[in-house]
Amino acid sequence: MQKLYIKGGKSLKGTVRISGAKNAALAIISASLLAQETVCLDNIPDITDVNVLLDIVANLGVEVVRKGPDSVEITTPDRISTITPYREVKKLRASNLLLGPLLARFCNAEIALPGGCNIGSRPMDLHIKGFEALGAALSLEHGFIKGCCSRLTGSKIYLDFPSVGATENIMMAAVLSKGQTVLENVAKEPEIVDLANFLNSLGAKIRGAGTDVIKIDGVDQLGGGRYSVIPDRIEAGTFMVAAAATHGNVTIENIISTHVEPLIAKLREANVEVLEEDEIIRVIAREELRPIDIKTLPYPGFPTDMQSQVMAMLTVVKGTSVIVENVFENRLQVADEFKRMGAKIKVEGRTAVIQGVQRLQGAQVKASDLRAGAALIVAGLIADGDTEICNTFYIDRGYEKIEQKLISIGADISRI
Ligand code: UD1
């Protein structure tokens, strides 16, 4: 089993380049199955989640050709398998994003239920409600969601919660349906806009992505094309927080600053200097940091995917900070690992109260999910002495070349 070792106490300084967005890439690779012709995708990050999804679609009979370190060509013939087994789905919950495209183009989909995960129960009721409204029949049989339909028909659908996955899945299903679909109370994350832009570049007719209402006029088929995925705002945010927490001075390249605006606002509130230029952000932490309060919310609120990393930073900020996790119920559990490093945190329900201590102490710790893993890296960077992080596979799911990037800006980190 691989482990990451960190010798804490170094300020991060230098320039780091951000890779393509994991969550946009996962949705766009899934959406590629809708295309009748070859699709070439650029800025695809080399991370486990993406590689697992590419293997899953290749196993369905989709032709996947690597065209370089961050490019991939995807060709989906008219006949492929539409069954995704549990042994694959359990490696990647986001493989449920194949349901929409498979139903829309092949009128059939059987996807093993992904089950819970370490950050909460993650139901799929909203996805299913949407597919049913479009005319698909869905059932749960032997641990599989089975869906079938004749051509889907446009409909008006209101999401009870602006779920990212449900918005993407229903949008992908509606693209090839008969007539118009109106999706209300949808997620507004940048990855939704990226997915809509990609689909429109293939001939889809989607309007309103990035607002509360998305309108989709169904088309008969989608063509091919070339598309470059947006930069990963969560990877960028993780480096921004690591820079701030280590009192560093880091320039982050290949970033769309509006996508990290909620984090920029909170870092500034914490007394961190953040300079925004075209596709570049500089984070400088000269002064003592101040405590802050955070509530996670759907975009443009503060992202749940940045909550753990910010908690790591706040463990050593003098005063009291409060974090309320509104999106995933189990996402405060990383606090237990920080406490093993000397942090003072009280968790009650969805709220964590963090009393800043002077220093964290390096310790052996365990990642329980992807962002908790990233947060433990931040904690290790600011701790006295050595930190050993196990379950590194969680981190590799979403961060490309994490230790090489950190070493290039002065961190003492290695993998064994
Ligand atoms: C996506 C992201 C994940 C991010 C999350 C919230 C991907 C691959 N993953 O996950 O990194 O943390 O958005 O920004 O893009 N819910 C339901 N019923 C449903 C669907 C969701 O109740 O049918 C609930 C979930 O339990 C959760 C909340 O909605 O409490 C948000 O989930 P959702 O936005 O769907 O997250 P994901 O798409 O799974």
mmCIF file of C-alpha atoms in Angstrom, residues 6 8 340-342 359-365 379-380 382-388:
data_model
loop_
_atom_site.group_PDB
_atom_site.id
_atom_site.type_symbol
_atom_site.label_atom_id
_atom_site.label_comp_id
_atom_site.label_asym_id
_atom_site.label_seq_id
_atom_site.Cartn_x
_atom_site.Cartn_y
_atom_site.Cartn_z
ATOM 1 C CA ILE A 6 5.361 14.977 4.547
ATOM 2 C CA GLY A 8 5.931 19.941 7.684
ATOM 3 C CA ARG A 340 -5.037 13.145 16.277
ATOM 4 C CA MET A 341 -2.617 15.844 15.087
ATOM 5 C CA GLY A 342 -3.478 18.092 18.048
ATOM 6 C CA ARG A 359 0.730 24.163 15.910
ATOM 7 C CA LEU A 360 -0.348 20.736 14.643
ATOM 8 C CA GLN A 361 1.907 17.763 15.279
ATOM 9 C CA GLY A 362 2.796 15.342 12.503
ATOM 10 C CA ALA A 363 1.125 11.919 12.914
ATOM 11 C CA GLN A 364 0.057 8.788 11.072
ATOM 12 C CA VAL A 365 -3.318 9.560 9.532
ATOM 13 C CA ALA A 379 -2.450 19.574 7.615
ATOM 14 C CA GLY A 380 0.837 17.709 7.075
ATOM 15 C CA ILE A 382 1.687 22.967 8.410
ATOM 16 C CA ALA A 383 2.407 20.384 11.124
ATOM 17 C CA ASP A 384 5.587 20.075 13.165
ATOM 18 C CA GLY A 385 7.523 16.964 12.189
ATOM 19 C CA ASP A 386 6.523 14.065 9.954
ATOM 20 C CA THR A 387 3.044 13.125 8.760
ATOM 21 C CA GLU A 388 2.300 9.782 7.126
#
